[in-house]
Amino acid sequence: MSWEEFTRRFSVSLNPQQESAVQSVEGPVLLLAVPGSGKTTVLVTRLGYMIYARGIAPERILTVTYTVAATKDMAARFARQFGQEMANRLAFRTINGICARVIQYCSWKTGRTAFSLLTDEKRIAAMLSGIYQHIEHGFPTESDLQNVRTLITFIKNRMLSEAEIQAMEKDAEVHLLAIYKAYNAALREQQLMDYDDQMVYAYTMLRRFPWLLEHFQQQYPYICVDEAQDTSKIQHAIIALLAARTENLFMVGDEDQSIYGFRAAYPEALLSFETQHPGAKVLLMEENFRSDAHIVEAADRFIQKNTLRHEKHMKATRPKAHVIREIPLGSRKAQYSYLLKVAEDCTRAYETRTDTSAESDERKACMSAGASLSTDVTAVLYRDHECALPLIDLLERNGVPYRMRNADIGFFTNRVVLDILNIIRLAENPLNSELFLQLYYKLGTYLKKQEAQSIAEISQMEGLSVWEVALQHGGLNAYTKTKIRALQTHMRNLLQEPAGRAIHRIVEYMGYREYLERSELKDTKLEILRMLALQEESPVRLVERLEELRHILKEKPQDPDCPFVLSTIHASKGLEYDRVFLLDVLDGVLPAQLPKDLKKADREELEAYEEERRLFYVGITRAKEELYVFTAKNEPSAFCDELFQRKKKTGGTVGSWNARGSSCGSTAGGWSEIGVRGGGRGNTMGGWNTFGSRGG
């Protein structure tokens, strides 16, 4: 079947760059596809072209995608265009799916029983908890366990040596190598493997047994890889082995969108593709069909400053209709009040357009004017899950609908957050000797472990406050008792204060700040905790509210039709929204950190910083029509300075980039201009609070 016959039969309409990619079937090919360029369309069309136009049996083609959901989506898209029969014959697999087949086949041929795959995360957590307690001599929080689990995944996917693991220990804040070895030993002892081991074992088997590698090379002479920038080093190594016989490897990705470094993504494989695969072709898909031209031009200009990338430019196919708006507010917390109004407006628009009652005059007007009844989707995107917690708290208090992608409760199990809450609990119940033993060394009591254990035992036996017992303890010197007496007073007083002031007392006056510095623990969660505390009249009520929010995040049903979406930038990857608000575009949040001197930065610092830039780039390019970026008064924002092409942030409005809200489907008069003279809280305009500063 000729190309013309193929395009006519299957109604294929592509631009020249897409056509070139579809028709590149033989040899190693790297396709670099910018956001919104139609890469999935090209992947699916190329599979159809290989089968119908080039006569390649579908059973000979292996298509590797990043997630199980992606395999199902691609198979469904192929079936819609080229038929279910051929879709059933194609192999859409995740890398773990391939590795499972390698291990299964090897086990069958050798007669050896493979280790069982451990999929129960609770069992893994229990195993790691025991190891953590033994090595670290303390009880891990859920966040501690998740952090260790992520680090172990990183090690196995990056194929790190013992020396490289040891080099990670300072930042890891645990004895990582010892935990890693103990965990692997425990798995082997029980003849188990986790998902990361599944790849390690498959890779080892393919290298050890030439007959095994040859079997899979002959089975799949054509290999297609999607989202190559998110693929890890060991995954790339497995794919390279499988493709080595024919080199018919078609890899699709974009190093500019590689944002999963913490999961061991290895975008270097894209940068070295031509070296690793001599004679390789590198193709580009540079046309963005998704976004307003203003967004495309600004995003491309921003990402061009990265150095660890292929040379390419994203080009707009749509006209310029909406300028990117900066929303400079008086403070970080003002974002949430602003977005509450946005969410309310979205909800009103959605209810109006879906109301079928006779009383809906606005709906009748829309219909008579020929307007669509579909509601545009507004997304609030942010770097980390906790960035959205104050907004979620506000939305819940006001009963405003929203939906959330990939909710996470890690904030509530963070060690620092738990410590603050437990200190409040101990203040409320000074007979809780268990909490006392968890906290005494974090509060500057100057108690030795044996003394603290003695106090806890007597408190439990006599039913007395731990502070009373400590002050009556004959073995303590006067200085220690003075410290404990002061701490007891602080405990009483904090219960009478607003929650925000109580947190300040705990951190700055009760010795907790010194503990953080001594332990080299990060206090990044404290600002979010303080913002949540501002809504509560007492610290006890704050503890209760955080439990409520944790339950909400775990149990809240998600309405798929809700037009107001909350998502991390990571979870939004591959998606698009009509309107995007980027939260917390502030130095220290996004980006999380800036090199002191970029010119003197080492490779590791440069890689980390450029991934922060890529994260911002991915966030920008989720927007189809409108993009809004939040900044705060007197808070530097290197990314905004660059996005809006200014040398230095001066605060307030910046020329034509002054922020105006969008209607979110309602009348234009419902939004007010941001950038009020003065600073701090502004006045009320049309029932809307406005915030901002000029020249601050």
XYZ file of C-alpha atoms in Angstrom:
696
model
C 0.000 0.000 0.000
C 1.432 3.370 -0.993
C 1.580 6.378 1.324
C -1.210 8.087 -0.619
C -3.419 4.988 -0.405
C -2.706 4.656 3.301
C -3.585 8.277 4.075
C -6.808 8.087 2.030
C -7.981 4.787 3.510
C -7.402 5.797 7.117
C -8.104 9.549 6.793
C -4.595 10.490 7.878
C -3.743 14.194 7.827
C -0.267 15.152 9.026
C 2.225 17.963 8.587
C 5.581 17.292 6.845
C 7.502 16.675 10.091
C 4.870 14.206 11.275
C 4.827 12.441 7.902
C 8.595 12.035 8.001
C 8.380 10.465 11.464
C 5.612 8.040 10.468
C 7.535 6.847 7.406
C 10.850 6.353 9.268
C 10.585 2.623 9.955
C 14.080 1.145 9.572
C 17.101 1.894 11.741
C 17.489 3.915 14.943
C 15.315 7.034 15.047
C 14.942 9.611 17.810
C 11.832 11.760 17.451
C 11.926 14.903 19.566
C 8.357 16.149 19.985
C 7.607 19.508 21.625
C 4.497 19.896 23.818
C 1.213 19.771 21.920
C 2.825 18.484 18.711
C 0.685 15.343 18.375
C 3.241 12.694 19.292
C 0.647 10.079 20.279
C -1.116 10.598 16.959
C 2.192 10.033 15.188
C 3.015 6.935 17.247
C -0.367 5.358 16.561
C -0.322 6.316 12.867
C 3.194 4.939 12.486
C 2.077 1.570 13.896
C -0.754 1.491 11.357
C 1.642 2.457 8.564
C 4.108 -0.298 9.528
C 1.345 -2.918 9.433
C -0.777 -1.824 6.464
C 1.721 -0.042 4.206
C 4.959 -1.847 5.020
C 3.500 -5.307 5.647
C 5.128 -5.842 9.048
C 3.323 -8.385 11.220
C 1.929 -6.655 14.328
C 3.311 -9.467 16.511
C 6.826 -8.313 15.523
C 6.357 -4.828 16.953
C 6.888 -3.974 20.616
C 5.537 -0.629 21.836
C 6.846 0.469 25.224
C 4.962 3.082 27.249
C 5.550 4.593 30.676
C 2.424 3.417 32.532
C -0.243 0.721 32.323
C -2.838 3.457 31.730
C -0.808 4.712 28.765
C -0.677 1.217 27.229
C -4.463 0.953 27.436
C -4.987 4.437 26.020
C -2.661 3.852 23.081
C -4.214 0.453 22.319
C -7.684 2.038 22.374
C -6.599 4.869 20.064
C -5.043 2.403 17.644
C -8.192 0.254 17.645
C -10.412 3.265 16.887
C -8.395 4.171 13.804
C -7.075 0.845 12.539
C -9.397 -1.789 13.991
C -9.585 -3.981 17.069
C -8.253 -7.089 15.333
C -4.843 -5.559 14.663
C -4.827 -3.860 18.066
C -5.212 -7.262 19.728
C -2.151 -8.548 17.874
C 0.119 -5.652 18.844
C 2.212 -5.733 22.040
C 1.685 -2.591 24.120
C 3.811 -3.041 27.244
C 5.358 -1.193 30.132
C 9.018 -1.993 30.726
C 8.009 -4.062 33.765
C 5.578 -5.984 31.600
C 8.434 -6.896 29.251
C 10.729 -7.811 32.146
C 8.064 -10.100 33.617
C 7.977 -12.009 30.331
C 11.774 -12.245 30.194
C 11.922 -13.697 33.707
C 8.999 -16.047 33.074
C 10.521 -17.394 29.841
C 13.955 -17.804 31.429
C 12.444 -19.663 34.376
C 10.533 -21.983 32.036
C 13.584 -22.755 29.871
C 16.018 -23.288 32.751
C 13.647 -25.038 35.119
C 14.531 -22.611 37.907
C 11.844 -21.006 40.020
C 11.908 -17.231 39.817
C 11.499 -15.087 42.896
C 7.929 -13.995 43.575
C 7.006 -10.402 42.751
C 6.200 -8.439 45.905
C 3.406 -6.028 45.014
C 2.004 -5.393 48.499
C 3.231 -1.912 49.420
C 2.121 -2.362 53.038
C 4.330 -5.422 53.344
C 7.263 -3.527 51.823
C 6.643 -0.657 54.259
C 6.593 -3.067 57.208
C 9.861 -4.628 56.043
C 11.517 -1.228 55.633
C 10.153 -0.021 58.968
C 11.849 -2.860 60.818
C 15.118 -2.237 58.984
C 14.882 1.510 59.622
C 14.316 1.013 63.358
C 17.278 -1.355 63.606
C 19.702 0.904 61.724
C 18.470 4.405 62.615
C 17.437 3.569 66.208
C 14.141 5.387 65.852
C 10.614 4.967 64.579
C 10.081 6.122 60.981
C 7.111 8.200 59.896
C 5.192 7.299 56.745
C 7.100 10.068 54.984
C 10.420 8.632 56.149
C 9.489 5.253 54.686
C 8.303 6.796 51.431
C 11.542 8.746 51.166
C 13.644 5.607 51.708
C 11.513 3.692 49.208
C 12.037 6.421 46.600
C 15.789 6.423 47.204
C 16.003 2.638 46.789
C 14.081 2.892 43.514
C 16.462 5.633 42.390
C 19.523 3.516 43.207
C 18.311 0.470 41.288
C 17.080 2.440 38.292
C 20.274 4.499 38.053
C 22.420 1.337 38.510
C 24.507 3.055 41.200
C 27.658 1.651 42.783
C 28.231 1.455 46.543
C 30.483 4.510 46.363
C 27.744 6.472 44.591
C 25.178 5.372 47.186
C 27.450 6.518 50.009
C 27.797 9.894 48.309
C 23.994 10.274 48.560
C 23.869 9.704 52.324
C 24.323 13.301 53.459
C 21.288 14.563 51.568
C 19.341 11.375 52.357
C 19.557 12.034 56.133
C 19.720 8.252 56.783
C 22.324 5.473 56.618
C 21.229 4.743 53.088
C 23.744 2.083 52.065
C 23.112 0.006 55.190
C 19.334 0.225 54.732
C 19.657 -0.608 51.033
C 21.762 -3.705 51.704
C 19.509 -4.905 54.517
C 16.385 -4.467 52.384
C 17.861 -6.428 49.481
C 19.038 -9.164 51.844
C 15.546 -9.424 53.356
C 14.001 -9.768 49.889
C 16.472 -12.467 48.858
C 15.978 -14.363 52.093
C 12.239 -14.561 51.395
C 12.815 -15.233 47.671
C 11.035 -12.024 46.715
C 11.671 -9.212 44.270
C 10.113 -5.766 44.032
C 9.274 -3.977 40.774
C 12.754 -2.459 40.579
C 14.387 -5.865 41.096
C 12.229 -7.196 38.283
C 14.120 -4.907 35.907
C 17.504 -5.639 37.494
C 16.972 -9.408 37.220
C 15.661 -9.224 33.644
C 18.640 -7.094 32.598
C 21.057 -9.519 34.289
C 19.410 -12.534 32.613
C 19.470 -10.937 29.160
C 23.185 -10.279 29.529
C 23.985 -13.672 31.046
C 22.075 -15.893 28.620
C 22.662 -15.127 24.899
C 19.878 -17.545 23.899
C 17.409 -15.588 26.031
C 18.365 -12.264 24.476
C 18.226 -13.769 20.984
C 14.714 -15.106 21.616
C 13.300 -11.661 22.438
C 15.323 -9.923 19.740
C 13.822 -12.266 17.147
C 10.344 -11.888 18.629
C 10.456 -8.081 18.458
C 12.640 -6.807 15.594
C 10.809 -3.451 15.769
C 10.673 -1.478 19.011
C 8.856 1.821 19.669
C 9.388 3.712 22.925
C 7.092 6.497 24.136
C 7.994 9.131 26.776
C 11.679 8.264 26.422
C 12.699 11.237 28.557
C 11.031 9.610 31.584
C 12.750 6.253 31.074
C 15.442 5.291 33.606
C 19.023 4.229 32.945
C 18.345 0.523 33.478
C 15.226 0.725 31.312
C 17.242 2.302 28.507
C 19.861 -0.434 28.970
C 17.219 -3.174 28.619
C 15.742 -1.527 25.520
C 19.217 -1.149 23.990
C 19.861 -4.890 24.473
C 16.557 -5.842 22.865
C 17.138 -3.501 19.905
C 20.806 -4.358 19.347
C 20.202 -7.042 16.684
C 18.253 -4.935 14.166
C 18.602 -1.393 15.584
C 15.030 -0.768 14.446
C 14.464 1.446 17.461
C 11.998 4.338 17.309
C 12.286 6.474 20.424
C 9.910 9.374 21.076
C 10.495 11.970 23.755
C 11.581 15.471 24.640
C 14.402 16.119 27.078
C 12.835 19.549 27.687
C 9.935 17.749 29.380
C 12.016 15.436 31.583
C 10.808 16.203 35.129
C 11.101 12.865 36.914
C 14.711 12.987 38.073
C 13.644 11.889 41.558
C 12.332 8.692 39.954
C 15.651 8.202 38.149
C 14.550 9.462 34.723
C 17.590 9.497 32.452
C 17.241 12.161 29.732
C 20.967 11.823 29.017
C 20.010 8.806 26.879
C 18.303 11.188 24.447
C 21.309 13.500 24.359
C 23.685 10.612 23.613
C 21.340 8.736 21.246
C 23.451 9.339 18.138
C 26.593 8.208 19.960
C 24.943 5.060 21.310
C 23.293 4.256 17.974
C 25.661 5.107 15.098
C 23.833 6.174 11.973
C 20.773 7.266 13.934
C 18.358 9.868 12.595
C 17.126 12.650 14.858
C 13.760 14.033 13.737
C 11.886 17.020 15.095
C 8.212 17.804 15.609
C 8.250 21.486 16.492
C 4.693 22.673 15.814
C 2.507 23.182 18.867
C -1.193 22.745 18.048
C -2.356 23.245 21.630
C -1.538 26.675 22.946
C -2.082 30.338 22.189
C 0.904 31.784 20.312
C 1.764 34.067 23.254
C 2.234 30.987 25.446
C 4.228 29.086 22.822
C 6.621 31.971 22.170
C 7.236 32.670 25.860
C 7.720 28.986 26.713
C 10.149 28.452 23.836
C 12.128 31.552 24.744
C 12.370 30.304 28.334
C 13.539 26.751 27.563
C 16.151 27.959 25.059
C 18.263 29.057 28.059
C 18.733 25.415 29.101
C 22.010 23.873 27.979
C 21.387 20.126 28.404
C 19.171 19.785 25.371
C 18.943 19.257 21.615
C 18.632 22.343 19.444
C 14.987 22.826 18.503
C 12.297 25.499 18.617
C 8.630 25.198 19.480
C 6.471 27.017 16.931
C 2.874 28.153 17.262
C 0.151 27.135 14.841
C -2.537 29.181 16.598
C -2.828 32.980 16.630
C -2.118 35.341 19.509
C -5.310 35.931 21.474
C -4.478 36.057 25.199
C -1.344 37.575 26.708
C 0.209 35.796 29.671
C -0.766 37.574 32.884
C 1.226 38.002 36.051
C -0.813 38.281 39.244
C 1.389 40.073 41.812
C -0.248 39.772 45.231
C 0.487 41.217 48.634
C 1.532 37.884 50.092
C 1.759 34.216 49.277
C -1.445 33.430 51.163
C -3.395 35.960 49.078
C -3.261 33.494 46.174
C -5.776 31.271 47.912
C -8.396 33.989 48.430
C -8.008 34.956 44.793
C -8.418 31.372 43.599
C -11.453 30.852 45.815
C -13.196 33.523 43.738
C -11.996 31.887 40.524
C -13.386 28.534 41.669
C -16.728 30.085 42.623
C -16.946 31.734 39.213
C -16.142 28.459 37.443
C -18.817 26.679 39.458
C -21.451 29.294 38.605
C -20.587 29.033 34.917
C -20.780 25.244 35.035
C -24.113 25.230 36.880
C -25.584 27.784 34.465
C -24.579 25.818 31.399
C -25.801 22.471 32.728
C -29.046 23.751 34.262
C -31.967 22.298 32.286
C -34.705 24.092 34.222
C -37.026 26.525 32.485
C -35.847 29.329 34.784
C -32.317 29.341 33.372
C -32.470 32.506 31.258
C -28.686 32.581 30.899
C -28.731 29.058 29.527
C -31.471 29.988 27.025
C -29.425 32.975 25.926
C -26.376 30.772 25.377
C -28.393 28.312 23.310
C -30.133 30.970 21.220
C -26.753 32.512 20.446
C -25.450 29.139 19.333
C -22.913 28.965 22.169
C -21.532 25.666 23.386
C -22.880 24.331 26.659
C -19.557 22.702 27.457
C -17.599 24.305 30.288
C -13.958 25.270 29.965
C -11.626 23.667 32.481
C -9.476 25.772 34.784
C -6.440 24.169 36.411
C -4.328 25.344 39.320
C -0.871 23.823 38.971
C 1.826 23.777 41.643
C 5.177 22.236 42.419
C 4.388 20.085 45.472
C 1.194 18.672 46.933
C 1.368 20.764 50.111
C 1.309 24.005 48.087
C -2.415 23.403 47.504
C -3.375 22.578 51.105
C -4.322 26.137 52.157
C -6.438 26.414 48.996
C -8.106 23.046 49.636
C -8.817 24.156 53.199
C -10.447 27.348 51.909
C -12.484 25.575 49.221
C -13.756 23.027 51.735
C -14.720 25.706 54.268
C -16.732 27.500 51.594
C -18.263 24.388 50.026
C -16.809 25.156 46.584
C -16.452 22.122 44.267
C -13.064 21.087 42.898
C -11.360 17.948 41.708
C -7.856 16.886 42.478
C -5.377 14.756 40.573
C -3.284 12.238 42.508
C -3.943 13.503 46.034
C -1.073 12.870 48.442
C -1.030 12.884 52.256
C 2.730 13.004 52.699
C 2.532 16.442 54.341
C 0.614 15.027 57.287
C 3.225 12.335 57.949
C 6.230 14.612 57.515
C 8.511 14.418 60.548
C 8.499 18.176 61.242
C 4.712 18.490 60.891
C 4.167 15.485 63.156
C 6.541 16.936 65.751
C 4.631 20.235 65.906
C 1.295 18.444 66.220
C 2.651 16.063 68.854
C 4.022 18.963 70.903
C 0.516 20.458 70.897
C -0.905 17.074 71.917
C 1.620 16.818 74.755
C 0.713 20.325 75.901
C -2.931 19.242 75.978
C -2.152 15.986 77.786
C 1.078 16.173 79.834
C 0.402 12.634 81.110
C 1.199 11.203 77.681
C 4.564 9.667 78.539
C 4.890 8.053 75.103
C 4.816 11.444 73.378
C 7.200 12.814 75.987
C 9.783 10.159 75.082
C 9.429 11.068 71.409
C 9.892 14.790 72.052
C 12.038 15.519 75.125
C 15.326 15.737 73.181
C 13.731 18.030 70.569
C 12.705 20.677 73.090
C 15.936 21.583 74.848
C 15.158 19.786 78.123
C 18.813 18.740 78.551
C 17.556 15.392 79.825
C 19.569 12.245 79.275
C 17.784 9.250 77.785
C 17.856 7.320 81.055
C 16.433 10.302 82.955
C 13.638 10.760 80.409
C 12.729 7.066 80.599
C 12.619 7.256 84.395
C 10.328 10.322 84.257
C 8.024 8.592 81.763
C 7.760 5.443 83.899
C 6.948 7.352 87.097
C 4.440 9.562 85.262
C 2.679 6.455 84.004
C 2.683 4.724 87.380
C 1.628 7.723 89.477
C -0.681 9.401 86.982
C 1.270 12.638 87.219
C 2.259 15.164 84.569
C 5.686 14.462 83.088
C 6.661 18.021 84.024
C 5.675 17.542 87.672
C 7.666 14.329 87.835
C 10.690 15.983 86.205
C 10.623 18.917 88.624
C 10.463 16.496 91.583
C 13.269 14.337 90.189
C 16.111 14.321 92.698
C 18.781 13.503 90.141
C 18.344 16.623 87.996
C 20.467 19.730 88.494
C 19.022 23.206 88.973
C 19.776 24.329 85.407
C 17.883 21.410 83.880
C 14.917 22.024 86.192
C 14.894 25.698 85.201
C 14.682 24.662 81.542
C 11.867 22.212 82.278
C 9.952 24.791 84.326
C 10.162 27.254 81.431
C 9.048 24.547 79.014
C 6.082 23.711 81.255
C 5.055 27.385 81.196
C 5.354 27.482 77.410
C 3.168 24.371 77.175
C 0.431 26.006 79.250
C 0.592 29.296 77.377
C 0.540 27.912 73.856
C -2.852 26.323 74.501
C -4.289 29.796 75.144
C -2.936 31.308 71.925
C -4.107 31.352 68.310
C -2.643 28.430 66.404
C -0.217 30.533 64.353
C 1.302 32.143 67.427
C 1.561 28.751 69.128
C 3.616 27.374 66.230
C 5.903 30.401 66.421
C 6.370 29.790 70.163
C 7.202 26.107 69.611
C 9.758 26.748 66.901
C 11.446 29.891 68.194
C 11.146 29.703 72.000
C 10.858 26.036 72.970
C 14.079 24.743 71.447
C 12.646 23.183 68.310
C 14.557 25.476 65.928
C 17.830 24.321 67.506
C 16.763 20.691 67.049
C 16.073 21.291 63.348
C 19.486 22.866 62.854
C 21.235 20.200 64.909
C 19.554 17.418 62.957
C 19.939 19.213 59.606
C 16.222 18.748 58.975
C 14.491 20.940 56.406
C 11.726 23.203 57.678
C 10.072 23.795 54.302
C 6.725 22.449 55.537
C 6.473 25.016 58.315
C 5.274 27.867 56.105
C 2.325 25.815 54.829
C 1.558 24.733 58.398
C 1.588 28.373 59.502
C -0.806 29.353 56.702
C -3.209 26.587 57.726
C -2.853 27.694 61.341
C -4.012 31.220 60.498
C -7.521 29.832 59.965
C -7.735 28.332 63.474
C -8.404 30.015 66.797
C -6.427 27.460 68.826
C -3.627 24.914 68.342
C -5.930 22.096 69.456
C -8.363 23.034 66.711
C -5.448 23.056 64.226
C -4.660 19.435 65.127
C -8.305 18.520 64.551
C -8.447 20.402 61.247
C -5.363 18.669 59.884
C -6.942 15.308 60.678
C -10.044 16.441 58.805
C -7.990 17.544 55.794
C -6.069 14.285 55.767
C -9.341 12.370 55.696
C -10.679 14.624 52.926
C -7.630 14.001 50.746
C -7.855 10.238 51.244
C -11.603 9.808 50.863
C -12.981 12.710 48.816
C -14.840 11.429 45.720
C -13.703 13.116 42.510
C -16.264 14.564 40.108
C -14.723 14.096 36.636
C -16.906 16.900 35.233
C -15.887 19.549 37.766
C -14.351 22.455 35.798
C -11.912 23.487 38.565
C -8.878 21.200 38.847
C -5.999 21.077 41.317
C -2.842 19.259 40.267
C 0.892 19.138 40.716
C 2.764 19.976 37.539
C 4.103 16.426 37.531
C 0.593 14.941 37.549
C -0.523 17.324 34.782
C 2.121 16.149 32.331
C 0.563 15.008 29.078
C -2.667 16.886 29.846
C -4.031 20.245 28.745
C -6.414 22.805 30.218
C -8.205 25.818 28.791
C -6.950 28.048 31.571
C -3.969 27.541 33.877
C -2.974 29.325 37.079
C 0.598 28.635 38.202
C 0.879 28.817 41.978
C 3.911 29.928 44.001
C 6.262 30.963 41.204
C 8.713 32.161 43.833
C 12.379 31.469 44.445
C 12.568 28.694 47.022
C 9.345 27.093 45.786
C 9.507 27.161 41.987
C 12.427 26.933 41.530
C 13.076 25.064 44.755
C 16.643 26.336 44.719
C 18.883 28.497 42.572
C 22.627 27.937 42.133
C 24.619 30.689 43.830
C 26.660 31.128 40.669
C 25.362 29.343 37.593
C 28.673 29.817 35.771
C 30.514 27.958 38.539
C 27.861 25.268 39.085
C 29.021 21.668 38.788
C 27.233 19.115 36.606
C 24.972 17.933 39.441
C 23.866 21.470 40.345
C 23.277 22.304 36.690
C 21.173 19.178 36.128
C 19.057 19.910 39.217
C 18.490 23.547 38.222
C 17.650 22.730 34.617
C 15.089 20.175 35.790
C 13.446 22.954 37.817
C 13.323 25.006 34.624
C 11.837 22.080 32.720
C 9.169 21.713 35.401
C 8.155 25.351 34.924
C 8.178 24.840 31.145
C 5.863 21.833 31.445
C 3.518 23.874 33.644
C 3.395 26.734 31.138
C 2.672 24.439 28.213
C -0.379 22.816 29.822
C -2.371 25.981 29.012
C -4.404 26.099 25.814
C -5.944 29.580 25.961
C -4.939 31.544 29.052
C -2.005 31.448 31.453
C -1.774 33.274 34.794
C 1.285 33.307 37.039
C 1.159 34.200 40.744
C 3.957 36.137 42.412
C 4.125 37.806 45.825
C 5.200 41.240 47.013
C 8.907 41.473 47.887
C 9.416 37.789 47.004
C 11.983 37.270 44.215
C 10.913 35.210 41.230
C 13.734 34.425 38.814
C 11.456 32.438 36.514
C 8.924 35.264 36.235
C 11.660 37.804 35.604
C 12.784 35.664 32.697
C 9.308 34.788 31.442
C 8.287 38.447 31.328
C 11.703 39.558 30.032
C 12.654 41.931 32.798
C 16.068 42.291 34.331
C 14.968 42.597 37.930
C 11.682 42.152 39.766
C 10.415 45.480 41.051
C 7.066 44.314 42.364
C 3.624 45.312 41.206
C 2.576 45.607 37.598
C 4.922 45.264 34.649
C 3.772 46.995 31.473
C 1.268 45.058 29.433
C 1.765 42.003 31.633
C -0.443 43.539 34.323
C -2.875 40.875 35.500
C -6.522 40.740 34.593
C -8.669 37.779 35.404
C -10.475 35.756 32.800
C -14.203 35.262 32.951
C -14.027 31.494 33.393
C -17.219 31.389 31.412
C -19.011 34.291 33.099
C -19.323 37.985 32.308
C -16.149 40.030 32.050
C -17.207 42.363 34.834
C -16.747 39.658 37.446
C -12.980 40.140 37.554
C -10.892 42.970 38.873
C -7.464 44.213 37.981
C -4.557 43.201 40.179
C -1.863 45.699 41.148
C -3.415 48.005 43.750
C -1.364 50.967 44.969
C 0.100 50.690 48.388
C 0.606 47.053 49.252
C -0.821 44.367 51.411
C -4.565 43.915 51.201
C -6.401 46.051 48.720
C -9.905 47.329 48.498
C -13.040 45.616 47.272
C -14.039 45.985 43.639
C -17.345 44.528 42.613
C -17.424 42.198 45.610
C -13.891 40.923 44.937
C -10.948 41.452 47.229
C -7.947 42.715 45.305
C -4.373 42.384 46.392
C -1.025 43.586 45.224
C 1.551 46.307 45.369
C 3.108 48.895 43.109
C 6.798 49.647 43.228
C 7.363 47.665 46.426
